[in-house]
Short mmCIF file of C-alpha atoms in Angstrom, two decimals:
data_model
loop_
_atom_site.label_atom_id
_atom_site.label_comp_id
_atom_site.label_asym_id
_atom_site.label_seq_id
_atom_site.Cartn_x
_atom_site.Cartn_y
_atom_site.Cartn_z
CA ALA C 1 48.38 16.25 12.20
CA LYS C 2 45.45 14.70 14.08
CA MET C 3 44.47 18.09 15.48
CA ALA C 4 44.66 19.65 12.00
CA ALA C 5 42.50 16.87 10.57
CA ALA C 6 40.00 17.27 13.41
CA ALA C 7 39.87 21.03 12.90
CA SER C 8 39.31 20.47 9.18
CA ASP C 9 36.46 18.05 9.89
CA LEU C 10 34.86 20.48 12.33
CA LEU C 11 35.16 23.28 9.77
CA THR C 12 33.52 21.02 7.21
CA GLY C 13 30.73 20.32 9.68
CA TRP C 14 30.09 24.02 10.23
CA CYS C 15 30.12 24.62 6.46
CA LEU C 16 27.52 21.90 6.03
CA PHE C 17 25.47 23.58 8.77
CA GLY C 18 25.74 26.86 6.86
CA LEU C 19 24.49 25.14 3.70
CA ALA C 20 21.62 23.71 5.75
CA LEU C 21 20.71 27.25 6.89
CA LEU C 22 20.65 28.41 3.28
CA ALA C 23 18.48 25.44 2.31
CA ILE C 24 16.09 26.23 5.18
CA LEU C 25 15.74 29.86 4.07
CA ILE C 26 15.03 28.79 0.47
CA PHE C 27 12.48 26.21 1.67
CA CYS C 28 10.69 28.78 3.88
CA TRP C 29 10.52 31.29 1.04
CA VAL C 30 9.09 28.72 -1.40
CA TYR C 31 6.67 27.33 1.19
CA VAL C 32 5.24 30.70 2.24
CA ARG C 33 5.02 32.01 -1.33
CA LYS C 34 3.22 28.87 -2.46
CA TYR C 35 0.47 28.88 0.16
CA GLN C 36 -0.10 32.59 0.75
CA SER C 37 -2.97 34.48 -0.84
CA ARG C 38 -1.77 36.44 -3.84
CA ARG C 39 -4.52 39.07 -3.55
CA GLU C 40 -4.17 39.69 0.19
CA SER C 41 -0.42 39.29 0.67
CA GLU C 42 1.70 42.08 2.11
CA VAL C 43 5.47 42.47 1.99
CA VAL C 44 5.94 42.80 5.76
CA SER C 45 3.66 39.86 6.61
CA THR C 46 5.42 37.71 4.01
CA ILE C 47 8.85 38.54 5.44
CA THR C 48 7.55 37.89 8.97
CA ALA C 49 6.22 34.44 8.04
CA ILE C 50 9.42 33.46 6.23
CA PHE C 51 11.70 34.70 9.03
CA ALA C 52 9.69 33.14 11.89
CA LEU C 53 9.44 29.77 10.16
CA ALA C 54 13.16 29.85 9.33
CA VAL C 55 14.12 30.61 12.95
CA ALA C 56 12.03 27.69 14.22
CA LEU C 57 13.59 25.28 11.72
CA ILE C 58 17.12 26.58 12.36
CA THR C 59 16.60 26.03 16.10
CA SER C 60 15.58 22.45 15.36
CA ALA C 61 18.59 22.02 13.06
CA LEU C 62 20.97 23.15 15.83
CA LEU C 63 20.11 20.11 17.98
CA PRO C 64 21.70 17.45 15.72
CA VAL C 65 24.70 19.75 15.24
CA ASP C 66 25.07 19.93 19.02
CA ILE C 67 24.90 16.14 19.33
CA PHE C 68 27.41 15.69 16.50
CA LEU C 69 29.94 18.11 18.01
CA VAL C 70 29.78 16.51 21.45
CA SER C 71 30.05 12.96 20.11
CA TYR C 72 32.83 13.96 17.68
CA MET C 73 35.03 15.16 20.54
CA LYS C 74 34.82 11.81 22.36
CA ASN C 75 36.14 8.31 21.81
CA GLN C 76 34.02 5.17 21.80
CA ASN C 77 34.62 4.67 25.55
CA GLY C 78 33.32 8.16 26.38
CA THR C 79 36.66 9.87 27.03
CA PHE C 80 37.67 13.04 25.20
CA LYS C 81 40.03 12.78 22.24
CA VAL C 82 43.59 14.09 22.48
CA TRP C 83 42.95 17.30 20.54
CA ALA C 84 39.69 18.03 22.42
CA ASP C 85 41.25 19.46 25.57
CA ALA C 86 39.29 21.43 28.15
CA ASN C 87 39.82 24.75 26.36
CA VAL C 88 38.71 23.51 22.92
CA SER C 89 35.68 21.63 24.22
CA ARG C 90 34.64 24.61 26.33
CA GLN C 91 34.86 26.95 23.32
CA ILE C 92 32.74 24.62 21.18
CA GLU C 93 30.15 24.13 23.92
CA ASP C 94 29.97 27.88 24.61
CA THR C 95 29.48 28.61 20.91
CA VAL C 96 26.55 26.17 20.68
CA LEU C 97 25.13 27.46 23.97
CA TYR C 98 25.17 31.06 22.74
CA GLY C 99 23.50 29.83 19.58
CA TYR C 100 20.68 28.35 21.67
CA TYR C 101 20.37 31.58 23.70
CA THR C 102 20.20 33.72 20.58
CA LEU C 103 17.68 31.56 18.71
CA TYR C 104 15.41 31.09 21.75
CA SER C 105 15.43 34.83 22.40
CA ILE C 106 14.51 35.50 18.76
CA ILE C 107 11.66 32.97 19.06
CA LEU C 108 10.27 34.79 22.10
CA PHE C 109 10.60 38.11 20.27
CA CYS C 110 8.73 36.75 17.24
CA VAL C 111 5.96 34.99 19.19
CA PHE C 112 5.18 37.71 21.70
CA LEU C 113 5.99 40.93 19.82
CA TRP C 114 6.69 40.85 16.10
CA ILE C 115 4.05 38.37 14.86
CA PRO C 116 1.19 39.76 17.02
CA PHE C 117 2.04 43.33 16.02
CA VAL C 118 2.09 42.53 12.30
CA TYR C 119 -1.13 40.52 12.59
CA PHE C 120 -3.07 43.20 14.47
CA TYR C 121 -1.66 45.96 12.26
CA TYR C 122 -3.02 44.40 9.08
CA GLU C 123 -6.28 43.39 10.76
CA GLU C 124 -6.78 47.04 11.72
CA LYS C 125 -5.82 48.08 8.19
CA GLU C 126 -8.56 45.89 6.71
CA GLU C 127 -11.22 47.14 9.11
CA ASP C 128 -10.37 50.83 8.98
CA ASP C 129 -8.49 52.54 6.18
CA GLY C 130 -7.35 55.34 8.46
CA ASN C 131 -3.94 56.82 8.97
CA THR C 132 -0.94 54.68 9.75
CA CYS C 133 -0.41 56.24 13.19
CA SER C 134 -3.80 55.06 14.52
CA GLN C 135 -3.21 51.58 13.09
CA VAL C 136 0.16 51.34 14.84
CA LYS C 137 -1.36 52.51 18.15
CA THR C 138 -4.16 49.94 17.97
CA ALA C 139 -1.76 47.15 17.04
CA LEU C 140 0.55 48.09 19.93
CA LYS C 141 -2.40 48.14 22.32
CA TYR C 142 -3.35 44.55 21.45
CA THR C 143 0.29 43.42 21.33
CA LEU C 144 0.76 44.70 24.88
CA GLY C 145 -1.27 41.71 26.09
CA PHE C 146 1.22 39.29 24.52
CA ILE C 147 4.14 41.22 26.01
CA THR C 148 2.48 40.93 29.44
CA ILE C 149 2.15 37.15 29.01
CA CYS C 150 5.83 36.94 28.04
CA ALA C 151 6.83 39.00 31.09
CA VAL C 152 4.76 36.76 33.39
CA LEU C 153 6.40 33.61 31.94
CA LEU C 154 9.87 35.11 32.36
CA LEU C 155 9.14 36.08 35.97
CA ILE C 156 7.73 32.66 36.82
CA GLY C 157 10.71 30.94 35.23
CA ALA C 158 13.15 33.28 36.97
CA PHE C 159 11.90 33.00 40.53
CA VAL C 160 9.36 30.25 41.22
CA PRO C 161 11.34 27.04 40.45
CA LEU C 162 14.34 28.03 42.59
CA ASP C 163 15.09 25.95 45.67
CA ILE C 164 15.47 28.72 48.26
CA PRO C 165 17.10 27.60 51.53
CA ASN C 166 14.76 28.16 54.45
CA LYS C 167 16.61 30.10 57.14
CA LYS C 168 14.62 30.81 60.27
CA ASN C 169 16.34 34.12 61.06
CA SER C 170 16.34 35.51 57.50
CA THR C 171 14.25 38.59 56.81
CA GLU C 172 11.93 39.12 53.84
CA TRP C 173 14.45 41.49 52.27
CA GLU C 174 17.18 38.82 52.50
CA LYS C 175 14.88 36.32 50.77
CA VAL C 176 14.16 38.76 47.95
CA LYS C 177 17.86 39.60 47.68
CA LEU C 178 18.67 35.88 47.44
CA LEU C 179 16.15 35.53 44.62
CA PHE C 180 17.85 38.24 42.57
CA GLU C 181 21.30 36.80 43.32
CA GLU C 182 20.19 33.39 42.06
CA PHE C 183 18.62 34.99 39.00
CA GLY C 184 21.85 36.87 38.27
CA SER C 185 24.02 33.79 38.70
CA SER C 186 21.92 31.84 36.19
CA HIS C 187 22.09 34.76 33.70
CA GLY C 188 18.34 34.42 33.07
CA LEU C 189 18.72 30.84 31.83
CA THR C 190 15.87 29.50 33.97
CA ALA C 191 13.54 32.29 32.84
CA LEU C 192 14.33 31.68 29.18
CA SER C 193 14.07 27.90 29.56
CA PHE C 194 10.68 28.11 31.28
CA SER C 195 9.27 30.44 28.62
CA ILE C 196 10.48 28.25 25.77
CA SER C 197 9.21 25.13 27.57
CA SER C 198 5.76 26.70 27.92
CA LEU C 199 5.65 27.30 24.17
CA THR C 200 7.00 23.78 23.59
CA VAL C 201 4.09 22.26 25.54
CA ILE C 202 1.61 24.02 23.23
CA GLY C 203 3.55 22.90 20.18
CA MET C 204 3.79 19.34 21.54
CA LEU C 205 -0.01 19.11 21.92
CA ALA C 206 -0.47 20.39 18.37
CA ALA C 207 2.17 18.00 17.04
CA ILE C 208 0.55 15.01 18.78
CA THR C 209 -2.89 15.88 17.40
CA TYR C 210 -1.91 16.67 13.82
CA THR C 211 0.67 13.88 13.58
CA ALA C 212 -1.87 11.28 14.69
CA TYR C 213 -4.41 12.60 12.19
CA GLY C 214 -1.83 12.95 9.42
CA MET C 215 -0.46 9.43 9.82
CA SER C 216 -4.00 8.15 9.29
CA ALA C 217 -5.25 10.58 6.65
CA LEU C 218 -2.16 10.76 4.42
CA PRO C 219 -2.03 7.08 3.37
CA LEU C 220 -5.80 6.89 2.93
CA ASN C 221 -5.81 10.03 0.75
CA LEU C 222 -2.93 8.68 -1.34
CA ILE C 223 -4.81 5.43 -1.97
CA LYS C 224 -8.22 7.05 -2.47
CA GLY C 225 -6.90 9.88 -4.65
CA THR C 226 -8.36 13.34 -5.15
CA THR C 227 -11.11 14.65 -7.36
CA SER C 228 -9.86 15.37 -10.86
CA ALA C 229 -9.86 18.94 -12.20
CA SER C 230 -12.15 17.94 -15.10
CA TYR C 231 -14.77 16.58 -12.69
CA GLU C 232 -14.57 19.73 -10.56
CA ARG C 233 -14.98 21.83 -13.71
CA LEU C 234 -18.14 19.89 -14.58
CA GLU C 235 -19.58 20.50 -11.11
CA ASN C 236 -18.58 24.18 -11.30
CA THR C 237 -20.29 24.55 -14.71
CA GLU C 238 -23.50 23.11 -13.27
CA ASP C 239 -23.31 25.61 -10.37
CA ILE C 240 -22.83 28.48 -12.86
CA GLU C 241 -25.88 27.42 -14.86
CA GLU C 242 -27.97 27.15 -11.69
CA VAL C 243 -26.95 30.64 -10.51
CA GLU C 244 -27.62 32.15 -13.96
CA GLN C 245 -31.10 30.64 -14.01
CA HIS C 246 -31.79 32.04 -10.55
CA LEU C 247 -30.61 35.49 -11.71
CA LEU C 248 -32.93 35.34 -14.74
CA ARG C 249 -35.91 34.48 -12.55
CA ILE C 250 -35.27 37.48 -10.28
CA LYS C 251 -34.63 39.89 -13.16
CA SER C 252 -37.84 38.76 -14.90
CA LYS C 253 -39.83 40.29 -12.03
CA CYS C 254 -38.91 43.83 -13.10
CA ARG C 255 -39.45 43.51 -16.86
CA ASP C 256 -42.84 45.25 -16.70
CA GLY C 257 -41.30 48.24 -14.93
CA ARG C 258 -42.00 47.23 -11.35
CA PRO C 259 -39.07 47.86 -8.98
CA LEU C 260 -37.51 44.95 -7.12
CA SER C 261 -38.05 44.57 -3.39
CA SER C 262 -35.16 45.13 -1.03
CA ARG C 263 -34.97 41.40 -0.37
CA ASP C 264 -34.72 40.62 -4.11
CA ARG C 265 -32.04 43.29 -4.55
CA ARG C 266 -29.93 41.74 -1.76
CA THR C 267 -30.40 38.30 -3.27
CA LEU C 268 -29.45 39.67 -6.69
CA GLN C 269 -26.22 41.16 -5.34
CA GLN C 270 -25.32 37.91 -3.56
CA LEU C 271 -25.96 35.85 -6.70
CA GLU C 272 -23.90 38.19 -8.87
CA GLU C 273 -21.01 37.97 -6.41
CA ARG C 274 -21.25 34.17 -6.36
CA LEU C 275 -21.36 34.09 -10.16
CA ARG C 276 -18.14 36.12 -10.35
CA MET C 277 -16.50 33.76 -7.87
CA LEU C 278 -17.62 30.67 -9.80
CA ARG C 279 -16.28 32.11 -13.07
CA ARG C 280 -12.93 32.83 -11.42
CA ARG C 281 -12.89 29.25 -10.19
CA GLU C 282 -13.74 28.07 -13.72
CA ARG C 283 -10.68 29.85 -15.12
CA HIS C 284 -8.52 28.50 -12.29
CA LEU C 285 -9.66 24.90 -12.84
CA GLU C 286 -9.12 25.26 -16.57
CA SER C 287 -5.49 26.29 -16.02
CA ILE C 288 -5.00 23.41 -13.57
CA GLU C 289 -6.45 20.89 -16.01
CA LYS C 290 -4.03 22.00 -18.72
CA SER C 291 -0.95 22.16 -16.45
CA TRP C 292 1.90 19.68 -16.74
CA TRP C 293 1.75 19.00 -12.98
CA THR C 294 -1.76 17.54 -13.27
CA LYS C 295 -0.68 15.26 -16.09
CA PHE C 296 2.38 14.21 -14.09
CA CYS C 297 0.23 13.37 -11.03
CA GLU C 298 -2.06 11.26 -13.19
CA ALA C 299 0.95 9.36 -14.56
CA ILE C 300 2.32 8.50 -11.09
CA ARG C 301 -1.06 7.44 -9.69
CA PRO C 302 0.07 3.78 -9.21
CA LEU C 303 3.13 5.01 -7.30
CA LYS C 304 0.87 7.00 -4.95
CA ILE C 305 -1.04 3.83 -4.10
CA VAL C 306 2.24 2.06 -3.28
CA TRP C 307 3.30 4.97 -1.06
CA GLY C 308 -0.10 4.90 0.64
CA VAL C 309 0.30 1.23 1.53
CA PHE C 310 3.86 1.93 2.77
CA PHE C 311 2.69 4.76 5.05
CA ILE C 312 -0.08 2.55 6.45
CA ILE C 313 2.58 0.01 7.41
CA VAL C 314 4.66 2.79 9.03
CA ALA C 315 1.62 4.00 11.00
CA LEU C 316 0.90 0.44 12.19
CA LEU C 317 4.57 0.08 13.16
CA PHE C 318 4.36 3.16 15.39
CA THR C 319 1.03 2.04 16.88
CA VAL C 320 2.28 -1.45 17.79
CA SER C 321 5.63 -0.09 19.09
CA LEU C 322 3.99 2.54 21.30
CA PHE C 323 1.53 -0.01 22.66
CA LEU C 324 4.26 -2.54 23.52
CA SER C 325 6.51 0.17 25.01
CA ASN C 326 3.77 1.51 27.28
CA LEU C 327 2.71 -2.01 28.24
CA ASP C 328 6.32 -2.79 29.15
CA LYS C 329 6.49 0.34 31.32
CA ALA C 330 3.19 -0.50 33.01
CA LEU C 331 4.28 -4.06 33.85
CA HIS C 332 8.02 -3.84 34.49
CA SER C 333 9.00 -0.22 35.26
CA ALA C 334 10.20 1.14 38.61
CA GLY C 335 6.99 3.13 39.02
CA PHE C 336 5.70 6.68 38.86
CA ASP C 337 8.31 8.19 41.19
CA SER C 338 11.14 7.20 38.86
CA GLY C 339 9.38 8.34 35.70
CA PHE C 340 8.54 4.74 34.69
CA ILE C 341 12.21 3.88 34.11
CA ILE C 342 12.69 0.34 32.79
CA LEU C 343 15.78 -1.49 34.01
CA GLY C 344 16.32 -3.69 30.96
CA THR C 345 13.91 -4.37 28.10
CA ASN C 346 11.34 -7.09 28.69
CA LEU C 347 8.98 -6.59 25.73
CA THR C 348 10.96 -5.75 22.60
CA ASN C 349 9.01 -3.65 20.12
CA PRO C 350 9.74 -3.59 16.37
CA LEU C 351 10.70 0.10 16.30
CA ASN C 352 13.46 -0.40 18.87
CA MET C 353 14.77 -3.27 16.78
CA LEU C 354 14.71 -1.15 13.62
CA LEU C 355 16.35 2.03 14.95
CA PRO C 356 19.79 0.49 15.72
CA VAL C 357 19.90 -0.80 12.15
CA LEU C 358 19.09 2.66 10.79
CA GLN C 359 21.36 4.63 13.15
CA ARG C 360 24.24 4.65 10.66
CA VAL C 361 22.02 6.46 8.16
#
């Protein structure tokens, strides 16, 4: 009965994971469709963006599932439960491991082949409206550079980090043979891990930069607010009147039959293009001003200020916690060789006190 209940709970967990995948796909579709350009969008590029974003989010979603499955099979003292014998636990771990392999391989395929090819294909299409064959050849030529980078990362990850035993009497061929034997025994895991880790370093630097900026800018923008659509319309109307006056001054030069100079003709074309853009913006701002979303945002303006103050407190919490944690490591850790491991907490920071309270959530 316990095993049946456990199997039922695990099945429920996988069903919830499936619902999470569906929610991720819906979110990616809405997100990409909302922020893409309607005039310049293409079907293939839209599908590529949705699929690549979904794969990245699904890979992130697999991590808590992995933690849940491992912790669910164990008791509070760390021993495995009765139903989680060696065979069952191995099957669950292998399933999650293959999931990691598959998703990481798809990420490498998207980053180094699919996304570059689609990008260069449509860049070539904008520059030269030639035949499709030449566009594909040019896109493949540029994509080849990304494939080379991927191959280099895989080779470095496959061979360089290995701890090769140094035998005095071994020949060069035996050393190379040992490299391939080690690579075969790991099933390419080290190569895949190194490639993904290289991408993760780039993503980590971007996350650090944009998170730091966002945690400062978001609360300030919520408190300060944004420019209203009516005020932007007023500024846009003034710009339209200014451009129209400039156009009239240039056109008045040719009323007596004299032709315009080449410089005036270029200026006239630029002003006409800017006038068309400003009128499109006028129509866009008019629709925004009349939309229900704008009225809703104006109604919840006091709530935005409250949220802004809350996010400032959260940002200060992280700042103080990181400072105290790093100060604790600098004063009481075992040093650089151990990775600044702290044997016991000496300076308690507020975030560490808060997380155990929130862990049930």
